mmCIF file of the C-alpha atoms, coordinates in Angstrom:
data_MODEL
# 
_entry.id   MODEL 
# 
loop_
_atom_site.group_PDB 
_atom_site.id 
_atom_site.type_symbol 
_atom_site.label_atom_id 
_atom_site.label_alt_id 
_atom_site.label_comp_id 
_atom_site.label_asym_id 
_atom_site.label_entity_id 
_atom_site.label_seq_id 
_atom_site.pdbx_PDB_ins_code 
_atom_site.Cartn_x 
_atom_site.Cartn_y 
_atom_site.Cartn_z 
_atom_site.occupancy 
_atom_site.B_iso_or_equiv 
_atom_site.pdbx_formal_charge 
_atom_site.auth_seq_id 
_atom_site.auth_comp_id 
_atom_site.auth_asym_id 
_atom_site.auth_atom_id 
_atom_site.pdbx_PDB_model_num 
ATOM 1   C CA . UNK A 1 1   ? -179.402 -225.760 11.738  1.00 0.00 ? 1   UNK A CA 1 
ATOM 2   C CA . UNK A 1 2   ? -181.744 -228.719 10.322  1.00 0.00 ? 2   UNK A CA 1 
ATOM 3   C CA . UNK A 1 3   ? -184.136 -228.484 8.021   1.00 0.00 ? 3   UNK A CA 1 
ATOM 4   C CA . UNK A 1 4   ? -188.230 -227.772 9.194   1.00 0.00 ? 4   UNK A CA 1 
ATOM 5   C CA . UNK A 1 5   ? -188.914 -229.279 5.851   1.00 0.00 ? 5   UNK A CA 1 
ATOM 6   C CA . UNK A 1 6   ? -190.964 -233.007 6.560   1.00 0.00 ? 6   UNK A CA 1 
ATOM 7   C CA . UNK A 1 7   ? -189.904 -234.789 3.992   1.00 0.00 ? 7   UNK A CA 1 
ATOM 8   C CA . UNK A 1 8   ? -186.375 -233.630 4.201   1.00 0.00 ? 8   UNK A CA 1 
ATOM 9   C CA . UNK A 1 9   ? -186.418 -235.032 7.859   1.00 0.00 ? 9   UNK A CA 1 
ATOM 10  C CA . UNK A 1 10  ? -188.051 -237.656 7.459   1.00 0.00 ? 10  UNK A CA 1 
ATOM 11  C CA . UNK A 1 11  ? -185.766 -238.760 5.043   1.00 0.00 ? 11  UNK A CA 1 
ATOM 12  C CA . UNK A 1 12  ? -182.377 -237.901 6.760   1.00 0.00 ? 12  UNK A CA 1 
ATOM 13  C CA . UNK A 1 13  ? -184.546 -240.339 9.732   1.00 0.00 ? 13  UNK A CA 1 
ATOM 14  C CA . UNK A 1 14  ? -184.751 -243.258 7.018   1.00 0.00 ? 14  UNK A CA 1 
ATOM 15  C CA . UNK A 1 15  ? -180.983 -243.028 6.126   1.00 0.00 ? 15  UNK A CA 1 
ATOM 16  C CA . UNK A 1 16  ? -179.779 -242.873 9.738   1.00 0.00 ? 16  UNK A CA 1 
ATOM 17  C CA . UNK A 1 17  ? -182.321 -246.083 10.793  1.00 0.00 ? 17  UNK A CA 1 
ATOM 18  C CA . UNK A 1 18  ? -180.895 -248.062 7.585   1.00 0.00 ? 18  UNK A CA 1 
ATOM 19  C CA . UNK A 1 19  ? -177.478 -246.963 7.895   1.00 0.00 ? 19  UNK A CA 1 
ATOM 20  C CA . UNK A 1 20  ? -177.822 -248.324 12.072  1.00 0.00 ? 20  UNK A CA 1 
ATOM 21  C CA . UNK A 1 21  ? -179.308 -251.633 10.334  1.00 0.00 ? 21  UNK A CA 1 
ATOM 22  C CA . UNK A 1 22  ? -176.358 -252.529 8.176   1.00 0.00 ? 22  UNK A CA 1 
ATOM 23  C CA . UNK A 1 23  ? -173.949 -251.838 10.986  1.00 0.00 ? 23  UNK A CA 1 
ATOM 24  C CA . UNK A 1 24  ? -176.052 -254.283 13.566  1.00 0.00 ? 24  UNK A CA 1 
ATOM 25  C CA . UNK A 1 25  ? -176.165 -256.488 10.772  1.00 0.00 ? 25  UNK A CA 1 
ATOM 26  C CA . UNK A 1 26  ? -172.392 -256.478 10.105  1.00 0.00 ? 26  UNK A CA 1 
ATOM 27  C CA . UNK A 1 27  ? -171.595 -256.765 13.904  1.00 0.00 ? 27  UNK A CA 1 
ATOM 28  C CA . UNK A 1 28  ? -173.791 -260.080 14.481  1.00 0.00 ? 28  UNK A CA 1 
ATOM 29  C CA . UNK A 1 29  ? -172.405 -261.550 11.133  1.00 0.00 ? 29  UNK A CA 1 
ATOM 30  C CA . UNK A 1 30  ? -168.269 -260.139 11.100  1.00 0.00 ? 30  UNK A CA 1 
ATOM 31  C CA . UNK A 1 31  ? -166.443 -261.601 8.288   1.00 0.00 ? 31  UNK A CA 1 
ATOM 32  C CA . UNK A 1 32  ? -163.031 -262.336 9.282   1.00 0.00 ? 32  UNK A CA 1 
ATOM 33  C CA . UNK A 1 33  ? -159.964 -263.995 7.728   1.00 0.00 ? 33  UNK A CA 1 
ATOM 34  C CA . UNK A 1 34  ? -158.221 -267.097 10.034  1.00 0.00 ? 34  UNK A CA 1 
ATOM 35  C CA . UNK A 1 35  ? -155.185 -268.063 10.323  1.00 0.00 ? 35  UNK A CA 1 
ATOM 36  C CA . UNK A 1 36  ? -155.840 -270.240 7.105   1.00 0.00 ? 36  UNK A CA 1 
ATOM 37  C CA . UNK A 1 37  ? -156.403 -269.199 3.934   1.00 0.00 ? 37  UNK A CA 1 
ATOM 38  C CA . UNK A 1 38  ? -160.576 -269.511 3.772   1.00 0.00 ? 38  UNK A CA 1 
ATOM 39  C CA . UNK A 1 39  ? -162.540 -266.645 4.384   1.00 0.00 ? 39  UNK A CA 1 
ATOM 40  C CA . UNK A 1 40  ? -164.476 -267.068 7.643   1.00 0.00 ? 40  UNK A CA 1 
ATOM 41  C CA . UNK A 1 41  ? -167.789 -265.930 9.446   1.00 0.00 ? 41  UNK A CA 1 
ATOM 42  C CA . UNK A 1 42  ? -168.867 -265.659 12.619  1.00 0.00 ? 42  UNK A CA 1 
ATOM 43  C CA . UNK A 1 43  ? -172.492 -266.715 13.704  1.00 0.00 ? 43  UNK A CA 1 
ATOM 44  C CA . UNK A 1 44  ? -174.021 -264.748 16.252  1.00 0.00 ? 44  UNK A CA 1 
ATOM 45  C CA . UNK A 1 45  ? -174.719 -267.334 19.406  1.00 0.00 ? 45  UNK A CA 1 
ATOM 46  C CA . UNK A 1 46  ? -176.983 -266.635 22.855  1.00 0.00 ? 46  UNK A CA 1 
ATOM 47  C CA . UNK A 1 47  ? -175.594 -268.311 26.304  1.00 0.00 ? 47  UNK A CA 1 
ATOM 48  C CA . UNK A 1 48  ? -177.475 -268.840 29.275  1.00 0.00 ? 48  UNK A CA 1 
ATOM 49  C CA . UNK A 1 49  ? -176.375 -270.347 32.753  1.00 0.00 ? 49  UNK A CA 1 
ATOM 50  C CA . UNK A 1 50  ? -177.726 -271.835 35.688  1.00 0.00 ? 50  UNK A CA 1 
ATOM 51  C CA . UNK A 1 51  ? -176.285 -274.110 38.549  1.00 0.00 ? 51  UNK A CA 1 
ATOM 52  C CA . UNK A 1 52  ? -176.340 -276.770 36.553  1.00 0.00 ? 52  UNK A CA 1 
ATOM 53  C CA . UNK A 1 53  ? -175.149 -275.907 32.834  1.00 0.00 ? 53  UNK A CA 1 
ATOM 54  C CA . UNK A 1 54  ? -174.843 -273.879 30.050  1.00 0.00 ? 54  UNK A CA 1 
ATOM 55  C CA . UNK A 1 55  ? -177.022 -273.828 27.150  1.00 0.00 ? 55  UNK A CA 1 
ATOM 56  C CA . UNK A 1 56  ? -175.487 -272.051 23.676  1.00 0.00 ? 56  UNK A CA 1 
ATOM 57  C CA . UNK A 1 57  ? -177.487 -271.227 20.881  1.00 0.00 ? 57  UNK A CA 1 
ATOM 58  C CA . UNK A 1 58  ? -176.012 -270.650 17.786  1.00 0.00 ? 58  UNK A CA 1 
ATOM 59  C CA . UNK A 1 59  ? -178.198 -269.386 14.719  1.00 0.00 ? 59  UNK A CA 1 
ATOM 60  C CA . UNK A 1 60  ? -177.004 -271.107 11.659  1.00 0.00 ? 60  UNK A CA 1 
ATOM 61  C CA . UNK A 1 61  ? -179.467 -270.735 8.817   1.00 0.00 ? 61  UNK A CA 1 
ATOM 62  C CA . UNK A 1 62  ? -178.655 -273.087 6.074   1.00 0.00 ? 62  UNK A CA 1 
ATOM 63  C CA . UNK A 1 63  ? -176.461 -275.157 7.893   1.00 0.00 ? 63  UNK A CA 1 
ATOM 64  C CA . UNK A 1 64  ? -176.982 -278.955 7.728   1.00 0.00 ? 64  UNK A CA 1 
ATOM 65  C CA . UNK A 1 65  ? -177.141 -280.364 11.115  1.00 0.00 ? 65  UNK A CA 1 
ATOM 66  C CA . UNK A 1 66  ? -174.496 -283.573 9.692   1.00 0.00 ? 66  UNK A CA 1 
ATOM 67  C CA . UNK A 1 67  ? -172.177 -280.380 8.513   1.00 0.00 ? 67  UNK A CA 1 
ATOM 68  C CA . UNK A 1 68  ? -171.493 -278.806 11.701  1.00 0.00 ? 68  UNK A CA 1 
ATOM 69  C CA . UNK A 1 69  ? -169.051 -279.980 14.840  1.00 0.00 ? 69  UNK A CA 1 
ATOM 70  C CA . UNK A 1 70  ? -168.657 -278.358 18.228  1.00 0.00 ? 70  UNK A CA 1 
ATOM 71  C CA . UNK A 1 71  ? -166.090 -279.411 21.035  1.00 0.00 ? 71  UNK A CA 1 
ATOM 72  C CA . UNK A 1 72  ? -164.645 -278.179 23.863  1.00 0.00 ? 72  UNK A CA 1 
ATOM 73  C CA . UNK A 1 73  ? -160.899 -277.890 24.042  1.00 0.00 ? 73  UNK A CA 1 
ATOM 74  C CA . UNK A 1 74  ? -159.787 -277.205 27.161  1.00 0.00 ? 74  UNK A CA 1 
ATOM 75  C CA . UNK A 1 75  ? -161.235 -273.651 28.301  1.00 0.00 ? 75  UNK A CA 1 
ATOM 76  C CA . UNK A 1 76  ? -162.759 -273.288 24.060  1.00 0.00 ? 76  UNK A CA 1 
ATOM 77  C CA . UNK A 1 77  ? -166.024 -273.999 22.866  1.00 0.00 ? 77  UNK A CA 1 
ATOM 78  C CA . UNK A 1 78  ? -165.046 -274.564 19.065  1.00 0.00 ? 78  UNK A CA 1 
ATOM 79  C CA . UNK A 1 79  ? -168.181 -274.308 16.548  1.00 0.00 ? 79  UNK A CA 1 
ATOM 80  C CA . UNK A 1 80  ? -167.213 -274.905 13.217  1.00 0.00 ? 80  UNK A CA 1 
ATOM 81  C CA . UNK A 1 81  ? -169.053 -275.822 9.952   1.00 0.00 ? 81  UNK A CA 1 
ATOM 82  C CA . UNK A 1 82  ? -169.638 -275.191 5.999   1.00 0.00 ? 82  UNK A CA 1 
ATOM 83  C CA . UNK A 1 83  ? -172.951 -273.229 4.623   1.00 0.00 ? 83  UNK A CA 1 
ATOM 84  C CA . UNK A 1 84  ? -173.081 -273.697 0.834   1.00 0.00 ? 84  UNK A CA 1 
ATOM 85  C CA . UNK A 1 85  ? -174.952 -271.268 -1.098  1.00 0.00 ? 85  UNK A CA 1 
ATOM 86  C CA . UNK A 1 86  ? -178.735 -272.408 -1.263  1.00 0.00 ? 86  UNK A CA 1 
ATOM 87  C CA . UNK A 1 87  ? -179.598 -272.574 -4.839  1.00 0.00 ? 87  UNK A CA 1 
ATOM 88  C CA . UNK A 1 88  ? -176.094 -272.936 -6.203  1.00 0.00 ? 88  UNK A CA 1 
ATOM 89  C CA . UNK A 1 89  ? -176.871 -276.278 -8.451  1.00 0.00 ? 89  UNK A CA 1 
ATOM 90  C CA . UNK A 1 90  ? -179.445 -273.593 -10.465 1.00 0.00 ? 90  UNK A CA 1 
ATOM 91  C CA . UNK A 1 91  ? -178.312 -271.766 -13.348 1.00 0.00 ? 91  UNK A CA 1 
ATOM 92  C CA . UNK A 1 92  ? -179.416 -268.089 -11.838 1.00 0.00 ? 92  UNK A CA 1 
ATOM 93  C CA . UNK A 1 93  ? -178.013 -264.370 -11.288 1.00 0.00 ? 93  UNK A CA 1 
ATOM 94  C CA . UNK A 1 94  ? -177.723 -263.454 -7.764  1.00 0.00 ? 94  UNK A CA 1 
ATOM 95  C CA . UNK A 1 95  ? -179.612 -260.482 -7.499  1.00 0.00 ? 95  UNK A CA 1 
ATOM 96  C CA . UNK A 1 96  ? -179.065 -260.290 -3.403  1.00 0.00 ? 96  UNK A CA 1 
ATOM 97  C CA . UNK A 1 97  ? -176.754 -262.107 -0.824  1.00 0.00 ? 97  UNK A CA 1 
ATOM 98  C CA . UNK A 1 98  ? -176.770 -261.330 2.377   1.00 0.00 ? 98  UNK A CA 1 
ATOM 99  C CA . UNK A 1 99  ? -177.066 -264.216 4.679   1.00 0.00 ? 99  UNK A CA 1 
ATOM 100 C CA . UNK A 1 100 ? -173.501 -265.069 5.316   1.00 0.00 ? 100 UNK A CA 1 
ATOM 101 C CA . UNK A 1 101 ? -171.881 -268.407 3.528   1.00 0.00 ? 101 UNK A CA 1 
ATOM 102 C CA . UNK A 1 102 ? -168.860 -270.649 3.454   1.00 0.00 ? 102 UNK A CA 1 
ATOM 103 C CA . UNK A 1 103 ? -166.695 -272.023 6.158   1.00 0.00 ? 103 UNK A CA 1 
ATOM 104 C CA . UNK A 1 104 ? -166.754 -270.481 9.679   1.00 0.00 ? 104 UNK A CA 1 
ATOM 105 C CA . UNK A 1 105 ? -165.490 -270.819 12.941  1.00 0.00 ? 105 UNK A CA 1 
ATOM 106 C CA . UNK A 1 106 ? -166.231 -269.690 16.359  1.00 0.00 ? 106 UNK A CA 1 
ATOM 107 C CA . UNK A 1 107 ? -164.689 -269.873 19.225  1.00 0.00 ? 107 UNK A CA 1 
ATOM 108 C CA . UNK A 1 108 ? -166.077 -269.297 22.747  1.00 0.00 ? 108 UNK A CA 1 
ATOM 109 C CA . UNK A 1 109 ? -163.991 -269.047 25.948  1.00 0.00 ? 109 UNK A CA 1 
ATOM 110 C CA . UNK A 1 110 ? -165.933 -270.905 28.780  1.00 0.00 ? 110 UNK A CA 1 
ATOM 111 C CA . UNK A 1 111 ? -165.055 -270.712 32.469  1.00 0.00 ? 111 UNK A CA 1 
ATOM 112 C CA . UNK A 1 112 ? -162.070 -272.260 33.887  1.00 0.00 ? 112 UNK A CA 1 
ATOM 113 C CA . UNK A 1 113 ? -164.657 -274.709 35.636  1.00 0.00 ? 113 UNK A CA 1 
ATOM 114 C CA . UNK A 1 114 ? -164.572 -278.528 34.165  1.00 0.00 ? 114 UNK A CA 1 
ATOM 115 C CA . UNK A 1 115 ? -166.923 -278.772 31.983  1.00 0.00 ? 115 UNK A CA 1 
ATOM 116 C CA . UNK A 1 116 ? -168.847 -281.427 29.513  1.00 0.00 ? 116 UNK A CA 1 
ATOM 117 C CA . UNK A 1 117 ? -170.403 -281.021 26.110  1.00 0.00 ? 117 UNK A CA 1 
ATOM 118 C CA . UNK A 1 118 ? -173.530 -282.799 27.125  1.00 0.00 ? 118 UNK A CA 1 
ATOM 119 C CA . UNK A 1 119 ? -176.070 -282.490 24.207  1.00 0.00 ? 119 UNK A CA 1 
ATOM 120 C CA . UNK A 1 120 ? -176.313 -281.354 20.252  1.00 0.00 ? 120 UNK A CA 1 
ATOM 121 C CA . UNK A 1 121 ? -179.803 -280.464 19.076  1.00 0.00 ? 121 UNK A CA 1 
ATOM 122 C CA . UNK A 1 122 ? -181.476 -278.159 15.899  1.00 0.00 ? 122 UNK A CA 1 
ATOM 123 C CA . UNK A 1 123 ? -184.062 -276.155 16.673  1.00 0.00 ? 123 UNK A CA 1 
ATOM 124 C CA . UNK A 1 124 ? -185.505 -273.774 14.147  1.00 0.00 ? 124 UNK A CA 1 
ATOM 125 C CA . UNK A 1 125 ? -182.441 -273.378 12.161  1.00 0.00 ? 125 UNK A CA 1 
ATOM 126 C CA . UNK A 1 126 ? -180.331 -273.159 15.399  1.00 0.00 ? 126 UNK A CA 1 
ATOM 127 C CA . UNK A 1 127 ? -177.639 -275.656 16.835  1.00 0.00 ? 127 UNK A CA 1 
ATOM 128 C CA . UNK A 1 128 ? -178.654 -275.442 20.922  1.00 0.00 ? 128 UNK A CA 1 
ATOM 129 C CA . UNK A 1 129 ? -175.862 -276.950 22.820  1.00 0.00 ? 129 UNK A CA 1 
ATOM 130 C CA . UNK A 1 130 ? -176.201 -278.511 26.836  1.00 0.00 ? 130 UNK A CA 1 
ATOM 131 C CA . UNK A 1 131 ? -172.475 -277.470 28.418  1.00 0.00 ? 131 UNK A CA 1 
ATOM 132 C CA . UNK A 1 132 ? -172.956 -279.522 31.912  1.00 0.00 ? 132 UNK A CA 1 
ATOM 133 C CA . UNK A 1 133 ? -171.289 -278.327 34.431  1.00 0.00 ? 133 UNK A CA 1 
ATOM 134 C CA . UNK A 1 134 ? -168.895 -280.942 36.232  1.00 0.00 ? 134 UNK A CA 1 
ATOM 135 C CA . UNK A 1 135 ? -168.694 -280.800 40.006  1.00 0.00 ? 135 UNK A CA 1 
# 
């Protein structure tokens, strides 16, 4: 039976709502090992279609627009680049890191529909990519 105490609720409320945060925050930024030896993250992206393309957004905070490459290969969108560690040329303790870092790779599988990687931009610390479609 729970507790009628306030406080004791409203604290078991906190720990559930931070303990839901950590897992949405580990499910938009996974850590995963490839099939090399670097350790590997996955940005979380957005796609959106209409008759004429597809338009992926990729957040990549950190990430120097020269530093990251995307491609199709054959049915693949590949999105790969490096984010360094903001600060790292200072002489400082880490006291929190939690925006992901280091090499990473995603991969997208796009419709079996030929299709052209029309346009690269940044936009507020996103890469925003035109996918044309090819009729």
């Amino acid at each position: 039976m729970p507790s009628r105490d306030p406080i004791n609720w409203m604290w078991a409320e906190a720990c559930q709502l931070l303990n839901q945060a950590e897992r949405l925050q580990r499910q938009f930024f996974r850590l995963d090992y490839p099939r090399g030896a670097r350790v590997a993250w996955q940005p979380p992206v957005d796609v959106f279609e209409d008759e004429r393309e597809f338009v992926v957004v990729v957040a990549l905070p950190g990430v120097s627009p020269g530093n990251a490459e995307a491609k199709i290969d054959g049915r693949t969108l590949l999105i790969r680049a490096m984010r360094r560690v903001s600060l790292q040329d200072r002489l400082c303790s880490i006291e929190r890191l939690e925006i992901p870092h280091g090499y990473f790779e995603r991969r997208l599988v796009l419709p079996q529909i030929r299709l052209e990687l029309d346009s690269q931009q940044w936009s507020d610390g996103c890469l925003v990519l035109t996918i044309r479609k090819i009729r």
